[in-house]
Every structure is written in C-alpha cells, then in structure tokens.
Amino acid sequence: MQERRSNADRRQETRAALLSAARALFTETGYAETGTPEIVARAGVTRGALYHHFADKRALFLALIEAEAQAIAASINAASLDATDPLTALRQGARAYFVAMQAPGRVRLMLIDGPSVLGPDEMRRIDAATGGATLREGLAALPGVTATGEDLAALADLVSAMFDRAALAAAAGEDPGPYGAMIDVVLTRLA
C-alpha cells in the first residue's frame, strides 16, 4: 500500500524541486539567461506550481539566495563553536566561509548575480540576518576592537568585503593561500 503524503509534504517537495532546479540553472547560465520555462521543466512541475510558491523569478531567486546565506552562516557557526577565544572563532569562521564558498556556483550566486539582481540593500539585509550578524558579534568580542554602533557595522562591512574579494579571487583560479594568510594577519591585528 502506498503511503499518502500530506498537502504540506507535497508543497515542501515542490518548493524544494523548484529551488534545486533554479539553483542548477542559475549557476549554469546565470540569472539573466535563465527563464521560468527552463526552471519548471527541470523541476518537473507546472508554471502554476512555480507561481503558487513564488510571485516571479526574482522572488524564487531571493528565496534561493536566502537559503544559500543561511547555509553559509550555518557552516561558519558550526566551525567556530569550539573556539576558546574570539580571535580563534573568527579565524575558524573565516576558513569555514572559504570552504562554504567553494560549493559549485555559490560565488556566482552570492557575489555576482545576487548583488546585481537584488541590489546592495537587499543583499545587506540578507547578510545582516545571517553571517553578517555573526561577524559583527565576533569583531565586537575582540579586545582590540572598540567600535560600536555604526562604526562596528562599517568595520564588519569592510572585513566582509575582504572575505568576498578573496572568495572571488579563489573562484577565478588564484591561489587562495596568500589571501587566507593576509586575512589572518588583519584579524590578528584587530585583536
């Protein structure tokens, strides 16, 4: 006898199929070159199912970027849980970020198409709710960092930009070793 799936289970499976198909296509051809017909064909669902879950392609992309940001933040948090001090936590988190950004297509999604499609304000909102919040907390815990409020937010933005530039360089084939070493130097000097 076949087990009956609930409507909630079917909705969740359809949403997951759409996100998976969109991720594959957005990383293969980019946001601009991917159409909703290709997404629904890859997901094996109807256009109606797509529009039941997402208002449009941009809303689907936003949900995908939010999920990617949450996955990156979870990797960072897991890697820095056992740290005995704030500097070690930041170093372990930085390494985890670079590993997480090596997931196929992630640099394109998060650092190229994400800002282009969603804009800097939306990307900043997503970051503030995920890895950016953890980075601010980690920087604030360093004894050498006395910045608070807007100054702390600016420092976190600059450190985050440093991480992103290193991830872009590694994705372009540059040796990530020097980037990791220099990030470690900067974090140590902040401490």
PDB file of N, CA, C and O in Angstrom, residues 107-136:
ATOM      1  N   VAL A 107      29.779  31.287  -5.518  1.00  0.00           N
ATOM      2  CA  VAL A 107      30.349  32.628  -5.720  1.00  0.00           C
ATOM      3  C   VAL A 107      29.507  33.391  -6.724  1.00  0.00           C
ATOM      4  O   VAL A 107      29.192  34.570  -6.518  1.00  0.00           O
ATOM      5  N   ARG A 108      29.129  32.731  -7.807  1.00  0.00           N
ATOM      6  CA  ARG A 108      28.291  33.405  -8.811  1.00  0.00           C
ATOM      7  C   ARG A 108      26.975  33.869  -8.203  1.00  0.00           C
ATOM      8  O   ARG A 108      26.540  34.992  -8.423  1.00  0.00           O
ATOM      9  N   LEU A 109      26.336  32.993  -7.439  1.00  0.00           N
ATOM     10  CA  LEU A 109      25.050  33.335  -6.829  1.00  0.00           C
ATOM     11  C   LEU A 109      25.177  34.486  -5.830  1.00  0.00           C
ATOM     12  O   LEU A 109      24.436  35.461  -5.901  1.00  0.00           O
ATOM     13  N   MET A 110      26.114  34.337  -4.908  1.00  0.00           N
ATOM     14  CA  MET A 110      26.187  35.259  -3.773  1.00  0.00           C
ATOM     15  C   MET A 110      26.946  36.554  -4.056  1.00  0.00           C
ATOM     16  O   MET A 110      26.631  37.584  -3.462  1.00  0.00           O
ATOM     17  N   LEU A 111      27.939  36.503  -4.922  1.00  0.00           N
ATOM     18  CA  LEU A 111      28.808  37.666  -5.085  1.00  0.00           C
ATOM     19  C   LEU A 111      28.698  38.344  -6.451  1.00  0.00           C
ATOM     20  O   LEU A 111      29.186  39.461  -6.613  1.00  0.00           O
ATOM     21  N   ILE A 112      28.072  37.682  -7.408  1.00  0.00           N
ATOM     22  CA  ILE A 112      27.935  38.287  -8.737  1.00  0.00           C
ATOM     23  C   ILE A 112      26.460  38.545  -9.048  1.00  0.00           C
ATOM     24  O   ILE A 112      26.029  39.695  -9.128  1.00  0.00           O
ATOM     25  N   ASP A 113      25.686  37.485  -9.233  1.00  0.00           N
ATOM     26  CA  ASP A 113      24.280  37.674  -9.600  1.00  0.00           C
ATOM     27  C   ASP A 113      23.442  38.227  -8.453  1.00  0.00           C
ATOM     28  O   ASP A 113      22.550  39.046  -8.685  1.00  0.00           O
ATOM     29  N   GLY A 114      23.711  37.798  -7.234  1.00  0.00           N
ATOM     30  CA  GLY A 114      22.921  38.279  -6.089  1.00  0.00           C
ATOM     31  C   GLY A 114      22.899  39.791  -5.995  1.00  0.00           C
ATOM     32  O   GLY A 114      21.826  40.405  -6.017  1.00  0.00           O
ATOM     33  N   PRO A 115      24.046  40.446  -5.909  1.00  0.00           N
ATOM     34  CA  PRO A 115      24.052  41.911  -5.840  1.00  0.00           C
ATOM     35  C   PRO A 115      23.474  42.570  -7.091  1.00  0.00           C
ATOM     36  O   PRO A 115      22.815  43.605  -7.003  1.00  0.00           O
ATOM     37  N   SER A 116      23.714  41.960  -8.245  1.00  0.00           N
ATOM     38  CA  SER A 116      23.221  42.537  -9.496  1.00  0.00           C
ATOM     39  C   SER A 116      21.697  42.483  -9.580  1.00  0.00           C
ATOM     40  O   SER A 116      21.050  43.453  -9.959  1.00  0.00           O
ATOM     41  N   VAL A 117      21.125  41.360  -9.208  1.00  0.00           N
ATOM     42  CA  VAL A 117      19.677  41.165  -9.326  1.00  0.00           C
ATOM     43  C   VAL A 117      18.928  41.802  -8.159  1.00  0.00           C
ATOM     44  O   VAL A 117      17.928  42.495  -8.350  1.00  0.00           O
ATOM     45  N   LEU A 118      19.400  41.566  -6.959  1.00  0.00           N
ATOM     46  CA  LEU A 118      18.672  42.002  -5.766  1.00  0.00           C
ATOM     47  C   LEU A 118      19.075  43.388  -5.294  1.00  0.00           C
ATOM     48  O   LEU A 118      18.316  44.036  -4.573  1.00  0.00           O
ATOM     49  N   GLY A 119      20.264  43.820  -5.641  1.00  0.00           N
ATOM     50  CA  GLY A 119      20.750  45.129  -5.215  1.00  0.00           C
ATOM     51  C   GLY A 119      21.471  45.050  -3.882  1.00  0.00           C
ATOM     52  O   GLY A 119      21.295  44.113  -3.107  1.00  0.00           O
ATOM     53  N   PRO A 120      22.298  46.062  -3.618  1.00  0.00           N
ATOM     54  CA  PRO A 120      23.110  46.037  -2.400  1.00  0.00           C
ATOM     55  C   PRO A 120      22.299  46.103  -1.109  1.00  0.00           C
ATOM     56  O   PRO A 120      22.674  45.489  -0.113  1.00  0.00           O
ATOM     57  N   ASP A 121      21.194  46.829  -1.112  1.00  0.00           N
ATOM     58  CA  ASP A 121      20.397  46.930   0.120  1.00  0.00           C
ATOM     59  C   ASP A 121      19.789  45.585   0.513  1.00  0.00           C
ATOM     60  O   ASP A 121      19.801  45.210   1.684  1.00  0.00           O
ATOM     61  N   GLU A 122      19.266  44.865  -0.475  1.00  0.00           N
ATOM     62  CA  GLU A 122      18.660  43.551  -0.176  1.00  0.00           C
ATOM     63  C   GLU A 122      19.741  42.554   0.247  1.00  0.00           C
ATOM     64  O   GLU A 122      19.540  41.779   1.177  1.00  0.00           O
ATOM     65  N   MET A 123      20.886  42.594  -0.410  1.00  0.00           N
ATOM     66  CA  MET A 123      21.968  41.692  -0.023  1.00  0.00           C
ATOM     67  C   MET A 123      22.463  42.027   1.385  1.00  0.00           C
ATOM     68  O   MET A 123      22.772  41.124   2.165  1.00  0.00           O
ATOM     69  N   ARG A 124      22.515  43.294   1.712  1.00  0.00           N
ATOM     70  CA  ARG A 124      22.929  43.695   3.057  1.00  0.00           C
ATOM     71  C   ARG A 124      21.910  43.207   4.097  1.00  0.00           C
ATOM     72  O   ARG A 124      22.280  42.749   5.178  1.00  0.00           O
ATOM     73  N   ARG A 125      20.627  43.286   3.772  1.00  0.00           N
ATOM     74  CA  ARG A 125      19.583  42.803   4.682  1.00  0.00           C
ATOM     75  C   ARG A 125      19.758  41.301   4.934  1.00  0.00           C
ATOM     76  O   ARG A 125      19.710  40.830   6.075  1.00  0.00           O
ATOM     77  N   ILE A 126      19.988  40.564   3.856  1.00  0.00           N
ATOM     78  CA  ILE A 126      20.179  39.114   3.979  1.00  0.00           C
ATOM     79  C   ILE A 126      21.413  38.815   4.818  1.00  0.00           C
ATOM     80  O   ILE A 126      21.374  37.972   5.721  1.00  0.00           O
ATOM     81  N   ASP A 127      22.501  39.512   4.534  1.00  0.00           N
ATOM     82  CA  ASP A 127      23.736  39.302   5.282  1.00  0.00           C
ATOM     83  C   ASP A 127      23.554  39.644   6.762  1.00  0.00           C
ATOM     84  O   ASP A 127      24.044  38.923   7.633  1.00  0.00           O
ATOM     85  N   ALA A 128      22.848  40.729   7.036  1.00  0.00           N
ATOM     86  CA  ALA A 128      22.640  41.149   8.428  1.00  0.00           C
ATOM     87  C   ALA A 128      21.851  40.101   9.219  1.00  0.00           C
ATOM     88  O   ALA A 128      22.019  39.986  10.432  1.00  0.00           O
ATOM     89  N   ALA A 129      21.019  39.343   8.527  1.00  0.00           N
ATOM     90  CA  ALA A 129      20.214  38.324   9.203  1.00  0.00           C
ATOM     91  C   ALA A 129      20.938  36.983   9.312  1.00  0.00           C
ATOM     92  O   ALA A 129      20.459  36.074   9.984  1.00  0.00           O
ATOM     93  N   THR A 130      22.086  36.863   8.660  1.00  0.00           N
ATOM     94  CA  THR A 130      22.794  35.577   8.649  1.00  0.00           C
ATOM     95  C   THR A 130      24.248  35.773   9.094  1.00  0.00           C
ATOM     96  O   THR A 130      24.504  36.124  10.222  1.00  0.00           O
ATOM     97  N   GLY A 131      25.183  35.569   8.207  1.00  0.00           N
ATOM     98  CA  GLY A 131      26.603  35.612   8.558  1.00  0.00           C
ATOM     99  C   GLY A 131      27.094  36.967   9.012  1.00  0.00           C
ATOM    100  O   GLY A 131      28.015  37.053   9.830  1.00  0.00           O
ATOM    101  N   GLY A 132      26.510  38.032   8.518  1.00  0.00           N
ATOM    102  CA  GLY A 132      26.938  39.372   8.913  1.00  0.00           C
ATOM    103  C   GLY A 132      26.730  39.637  10.389  1.00  0.00           C
ATOM    104  O   GLY A 132      27.559  40.294  11.041  1.00  0.00           O
ATOM    105  N   ALA A 133      25.651  39.123  10.935  1.00  0.00           N
ATOM    106  CA  ALA A 133      25.387  39.298  12.366  1.00  0.00           C
ATOM    107  C   ALA A 133      26.453  38.594  13.198  1.00  0.00           C
ATOM    108  O   ALA A 133      26.961  39.150  14.182  1.00  0.00           O
ATOM    109  N   THR A 134      26.810  37.387  12.787  1.00  0.00           N
ATOM    110  CA  THR A 134      27.843  36.631  13.496  1.00  0.00           C
ATOM    111  C   THR A 134      29.196  37.330  13.395  1.00  0.00           C
ATOM    112  O   THR A 134      29.947  37.377  14.374  1.00  0.00           O
ATOM    113  N   LEU A 135      29.494  37.879  12.226  1.00  0.00           N
ATOM    114  CA  LEU A 135      30.758  38.590  12.050  1.00  0.00           C
ATOM    115  C   LEU A 135      30.820  39.819  12.959  1.00  0.00           C
ATOM    116  O   LEU A 135      31.830  40.056  13.620  1.00  0.00           O
ATOM    117  N   ARG A 136      29.749  40.584  13.026  1.00  0.00           N
ATOM    118  CA  ARG A 136      29.722  41.760  13.915  1.00  0.00           C
ATOM    119  C   ARG A 136      29.930  41.347  15.368  1.00  0.00           C
ATOM    120  O   ARG A 136      30.693  41.980  16.099  1.00  0.00           O
TER     121      ARG A 136
END
